[in-house]
Amino acid sequence: MSRNKTAGYKGPYGYQKRREGDGRSCVRYKCGLTNTIQDVLRQRPGWMEVKDDGEWDFNWCDVGWLRENFDHSYMEEHVRICHFRNHYELTRKNLMVKNLKRYRKTLEREAGRIEASKCDFFPRTFELPSEYHLFVEEFKRSPGSTWIMKPVARSQGKGIFLFQKLKDIMDWKKVTPCDKQTHTDTEQRDETQVESYVAQRYIENPYLISGRKFDLRVYVLVTSYIPLKAWLYRDGFARFSSTRFSLTSIDDQYVHLTNVAVQKTAPDYDPEKGCKWQMQQLRRYLTARHGTETIEALFKDVDNIFVRSLQSVQKVIINDKHCFELYGYDILLDQDLKPWLIEVNASPSLTASSQEDYEMKCCLLEDTLHIVDMEGRLTGREKRVGGYDLMWNDGPVYREDVNLETLGSACFTANTHLGCVNDRKKQLRQLLKPFPGKKRI
Amino acid sequence: MMDEGTELSLTIAQIVQRLKATHLHSQIERQAKECLHRPEIQLESLKEDVRNFLKASGWERKLQNAVYRELHVQPLPSHPAAPPEHAKEPLAYMRKAQVNWEKRILKSLNSMCTELGVPLARKRPAVEQKELTNKWNEMGTDEPDLSRFRPVYAPKDFLEVLISLRNPNHDSSEEASAKSHWGLIQVPLHDRDIPQMREAYSELSLTTGQLGIDDHTHVPPDLFESEHTGIGKKVVNEQDSAAAQQYSRQGCPTGLRADLWALILNSTNEPEDVMHYEQLKAGVIHHDLLVDNLIYKDVKLTASNDDYYFVFEDFLYQVLLCFSRDTAVLEHFSYNSATPPKSYIQGKVGVEEFAVVYPPNGVIPFHGFSMYVAPLCFLYNEPSKLYSVFREMYVRYFFRLHSVSSSTSGIVSLCLQFERLLQTHLPQLFYHLREIGAQPLRIAFKWMVRAFSGYLSTDQLLLLWDRILGYDSLEIVAVLAAAVFAFRAENLMEVTSLTSAEVSVPFTEATGRPRRPFNSEGHAPHSDLPVRHCHLRT
């Protein structure tokens, strides 16, 4: 869909409204990225790339393109784009915290303390410079605590540092004005002229495996905010820091930051080592160590994080039926097996770090496209598509079928399978009709 | 042959003798003394009452488990006139081959020692001791220069030894025919065929539920999984070794496996076990051994490069360095065909009073040795517990995979079993592979030597080891190796060389075993293990 132009697919079927079962046999796509998604789109039967200003039905764009073009584009009903206009309400660290705090307050008012406490999955966070005084108060209340400073709009671990003394940020405040000029992220033009940071209470007791800290990367696909419809992918991974955890060297960012991008620059990084575990591996490890019930409870808490974080921005995000978004959630576990939300990424890295990683991301993206369903092969009533399980559909989704008979029973399990077996090929074979014009293999 | 009655009494006597020396014995004694104060103990029925008390308080069960453990590590009963080496290995030609092999290894070790000017052992200076103590939990961060050290041998070298084994009493002058053995192992050992194994492994039949198969997501749990897990919980509560072993035949649930294996192996984590471990650790701190470098190198080359096990690098050092110094391991040489290498104090070669077993536990690590420990890190993260489990697994099973013996769980039998299964059930495939110079054993040997560690994904490996423990035998490893070939038979029929055959077997793709990562230019993973680095200097 090019700027200021209407577009519609007028093919052999004439003007086509998107109807159930009557999808497109030829999808024109635009792709702003040059990694795994390119391969996936190219290999999809019936999908053709359009260049430059050509009309498109599907756009996998980066957030920069979105910011510049979204408001000036008219999209036909069938057209799909991979971001929500103001996704940053969830993915910018300061806005995410602001929305969560507000949502929590609302919950407390409407449903009480206990319900609100279910939102206590993010560490104490303050936006700087606006909340500086509140931050100082909290800081002084917990002497000896460690805090982490993160720029709101940067990714891949850039600009992050740890501190334990207020003096450390005094120094930083003096230094930062010069650094601002080198910062090229133009996203902040939308919000404020001064680069914002958040100061967050550092989790000092992370769960360690063999002395190493790790965080979890989980994929959540949202196809609508109102009503909220979200899918959870079974695969994901745990990213390990390449060095052993210790609080004595908070300057060593390689210890604390588990981002693969940061780890890659560490002096002893060995690409042959691979610092990721598949989610299944992690889940099995934790189950072997702590038992099935404990870990099932843990993953239930993790589900809770996804749902509540999405609910907290439900009213703020501009809902648009053209939009879907694949989020990369970063979760950290502490030694009490409590999961913490670190951040949400609107553009999770799709570059592959290994053959295995490549295959996982291909499958993730293929299934994402299956759910977006340009081809109109789904009924809309599916609870599972490939490696995705429907987690929330304007309400919790359960594995069991909820009907009059089962309504009485107290036991419903959530329809999520994070870290469980992903037999997606088999499931897809049973679920999907072949692509239009293609015979079933 | 002794009659059964004498055999039994002898066994009982041996076990009683062994248990008398243990901590368990003194504990039970103390318990028996202390319980005398209890109201239910009556003088008239003293013996009965004390017995009942010990039963009710779980001490009898502990004793049962200890006896059960002793039965596992008992040397085979033999004729009273038989010399002790028969308990190690009854066949003379096998003993001879093992002795020759050991001579080669030791020669290699000694010449490495001389060449590099590194002593076999040296006391660490105080500064170094302190440093090591501080670094104990992160020895992996150390990057010592190991380029001069070479693994003493690799499985490949050992395979050549097995291939050259011949029974001097066996007349192999017959013409080669369809009846003759096509494989590389040319010794006439007896093994079981499929019908016999079906009987022996009846719990693995198609009609019996298995974890790893019948607990898949699409199978409703109440068909098998829930009940099996429930039984598992009961077994753990009862703390019954024998029951745990039987149970393990159908697989252990992930959440219970650690406890079940510890039960089967009777691996406790009592204060005395922890203390023993701490003593070993102290040994590591005080003395540096040449084999330590071999261990470091092995861990760096294998486990640290593994996508699943790199995380556990530090644990591996903590276990293996202590293992080298554990003289308790020497006990198992009474039923191991191998003999611990002896080293002599300088200048006193040949003089027995100056002989020292080297390394202290008598086990020289080879390339890939650390992979015996790596999967266990998945289950245990307390070093002393991990150590205890590993050591028991080594003295029951793993040692058989790298010594020349006629044992049914020994590597020679496994290789022969593998080849026979292939020849009997996949003759066309075997013939084809032979013709293209790709003897199947050359591919499968490394899997079997490691009991598939590093070749199967962890969850599958643990399911395999469940059955090794359950059946108290490594036989299943040979069957799995043959099954892999059967599974890939179609692909393998197409290959035209040994290298392409290696690639056709599934350990690089479909079964989920991860490959090493590729770099951003998309180059293929690094070349195979640097086996070329290790050669035996004869």
GROMACS .gro file of N, CA and C in nm, chain B residues 17-62:
model
  138
  458GLN      N    1   3.085  -5.863   5.588
  458GLN     CA    2   3.219  -5.810   5.613
  458GLN      C    3   3.231  -5.666   5.564
  459ARG      N    4   3.182  -5.643   5.445
  459ARG     CA    5   3.193  -5.510   5.386
  459ARG      C    6   3.109  -5.409   5.463
  460LEU      N    7   2.988  -5.450   5.500
  460LEU     CA    8   2.899  -5.355   5.565
  460LEU      C    9   2.943  -5.323   5.707
  461LYS      N   10   3.015  -5.419   5.767
  461LYS     CA   11   3.061  -5.395   5.904
  461LYS      C   12   3.146  -5.270   5.912
  462ALA      N   13   3.214  -5.239   5.804
  462ALA     CA   14   3.307  -5.126   5.807
  462ALA      C   15   3.239  -4.992   5.779
  463THR      N   16   3.109  -4.997   5.748
  463THR     CA   17   3.047  -4.872   5.705
  463THR      C   18   2.985  -4.793   5.818
  464HIS      N   19   2.959  -4.668   5.786
  464HIS     CA   20   2.895  -4.575   5.879
  464HIS      C   21   2.755  -4.624   5.913
  465LEU      N   22   2.690  -4.684   5.815
  465LEU     CA   23   2.554  -4.733   5.834
  465LEU      C   24   2.550  -4.832   5.950
  466HIS      N   25   2.651  -4.915   5.955
  466HIS     CA   26   2.657  -5.015   6.061
  466HIS      C   27   2.658  -4.948   6.197
  467SER      N   28   2.744  -4.849   6.215
  467SER     CA   29   2.751  -4.783   6.346
  467SER      C   30   2.623  -4.706   6.375
  468GLN      N   31   2.563  -4.653   6.269
  468GLN     CA   32   2.437  -4.581   6.290
  468GLN      C   33   2.329  -4.674   6.341
  469ILE      N   34   2.318  -4.791   6.278
  469ILE     CA   35   2.214  -4.886   6.319
  469ILE      C   36   2.241  -4.936   6.460
  470GLU      N   37   2.368  -4.957   6.487
  470GLU     CA   38   2.403  -5.000   6.623
  470GLU      C   39   2.357  -4.898   6.724
  471ARG      N   40   2.386  -4.773   6.695
  471ARG     CA   41   2.348  -4.667   6.787
  471ARG      C   42   2.198  -4.658   6.801
  472GLN      N   43   2.129  -4.671   6.690
  472GLN     CA   44   1.984  -4.666   6.692
  472GLN      C   45   1.929  -4.777   6.781
  473ALA      N   46   1.987  -4.896   6.763
  473ALA     CA   47   1.941  -5.011   6.841
  473ALA      C   48   1.963  -4.986   6.990
  474LYS      N   49   2.076  -4.926   7.023
  474LYS     CA   50   2.105  -4.898   7.165
  474LYS      C   51   2.007  -4.796   7.219
  475GLU      N   52   1.989  -4.689   7.143
  475GLU     CA   53   1.904  -4.580   7.193
  475GLU      C   54   1.760  -4.621   7.207
  476CYS      N   55   1.716  -4.712   7.120
  476CYS     CA   56   1.574  -4.746   7.125
  476CYS      C   57   1.538  -4.826   7.249
  477LEU      N   58   1.639  -4.872   7.322
  477LEU     CA   59   1.612  -4.949   7.442
  477LEU      C   60   1.533  -4.870   7.545
  478HIS      N   61   1.544  -4.738   7.534
  478HIS     CA   62   1.471  -4.654   7.630
  478HIS      C   63   1.324  -4.648   7.599
  479ARG      N   64   1.289  -4.690   7.481
  479ARG     CA   65   1.151  -4.671   7.438
  479ARG      C   66   1.058  -4.766   7.513
  480PRO      N   67   0.935  -4.720   7.541
  480PRO     CA   68   0.841  -4.800   7.622
  480PRO      C   69   0.802  -4.931   7.555
  481GLU      N   70   0.799  -4.929   7.418
  481GLU     CA   71   0.748  -5.052   7.355
  481GLU      C   72   0.851  -5.165   7.354
  482ILE      N   73   0.974  -5.137   7.396
  482ILE     CA   74   1.076  -5.241   7.397
  482ILE      C   75   1.071  -5.315   7.531
  483GLN      N   76   1.033  -5.439   7.524
  483GLN     CA   77   1.021  -5.521   7.645
  483GLN      C   78   1.137  -5.618   7.654
  484LEU      N   79   1.181  -5.643   7.773
  484LEU     CA   80   1.296  -5.731   7.792
  484LEU      C   81   1.270  -5.872   7.741
  485GLU      N   82   1.144  -5.917   7.762
  485GLU     CA   83   1.113  -6.056   7.724
  485GLU      C   84   1.125  -6.078   7.575
  486SER      N   85   1.086  -5.974   7.501
  486SER     CA   86   1.088  -5.991   7.355
  486SER      C   87   1.185  -5.893   7.292
  487LEU      N   88   1.301  -5.880   7.355
  487LEU     CA   89   1.395  -5.774   7.316
  487LEU      C   90   1.430  -5.777   7.168
  488LYS      N   91   1.474  -5.894   7.123
  488LYS     CA   92   1.520  -5.905   6.984
  488LYS      C   93   1.410  -5.865   6.886
  489GLU      N   94   1.291  -5.923   6.908
  489GLU     CA   95   1.177  -5.893   6.821
  489GLU      C   96   1.146  -5.745   6.820
  490ASP      N   97   1.141  -5.687   6.940
  490ASP     CA   98   1.101  -5.547   6.951
  490ASP      C   99   1.201  -5.453   6.885
  491VAL      N  100   1.327  -5.481   6.908
  491VAL     CA  101   1.429  -5.394   6.846
  491VAL      C  102   1.418  -5.404   6.694
  492ARG      N  103   1.400  -5.528   6.649
  492ARG     CA  104   1.386  -5.550   6.503
  492ARG      C  105   1.267  -5.470   6.448
  493ASN      N  106   1.154  -5.480   6.520
  493ASN     CA  107   1.035  -5.409   6.473
  493ASN      C  108   1.057  -5.259   6.472
  494PHE      N  109   1.128  -5.212   6.574
  494PHE     CA  110   1.156  -5.069   6.579
  494PHE      C  111   1.238  -5.026   6.458
  495LEU      N  112   1.342  -5.103   6.433
  495LEU     CA  113   1.429  -5.067   6.320
  495LEU      C  114   1.352  -5.071   6.188
  496LYS      N  115   1.258  -5.163   6.181
  496LYS     CA  116   1.178  -5.173   6.060
  496LYS      C  117   1.090  -5.049   6.046
  497ALA      N  118   1.021  -5.016   6.154
  497ALA     CA  119   0.926  -4.905   6.150
  497ALA      C  120   0.995  -4.771   6.127
  498SER      N  121   1.116  -4.756   6.179
  498SER     CA  122   1.181  -4.627   6.167
  498SER      C  123   1.259  -4.613   6.036
  499GLY      N  124   1.249  -4.714   5.949
  499GLY     CA  125   1.314  -4.703   5.818
  499GLY      C  126   1.457  -4.750   5.813
  500TRP      N  127   1.513  -4.793   5.926
  500TRP     CA  128   1.653  -4.834   5.924
  500TRP      C  129   1.673  -4.968   5.855
  501GLU      N  130   1.572  -5.053   5.869
  501GLU     CA  131   1.584  -5.182   5.800
  501GLU      C  132   1.589  -5.160   5.650
  502ARG      N  133   1.506  -5.067   5.605
  502ARG     CA  134   1.504  -5.037   5.462
  502ARG      C  135   1.640  -4.986   5.416
  503LYS      N  136   1.701  -4.902   5.497
  503LYS     CA  137   1.833  -4.851   5.461
  503LYS      C  138   1.932  -4.964   5.449
   0.00000   0.00000   0.00000
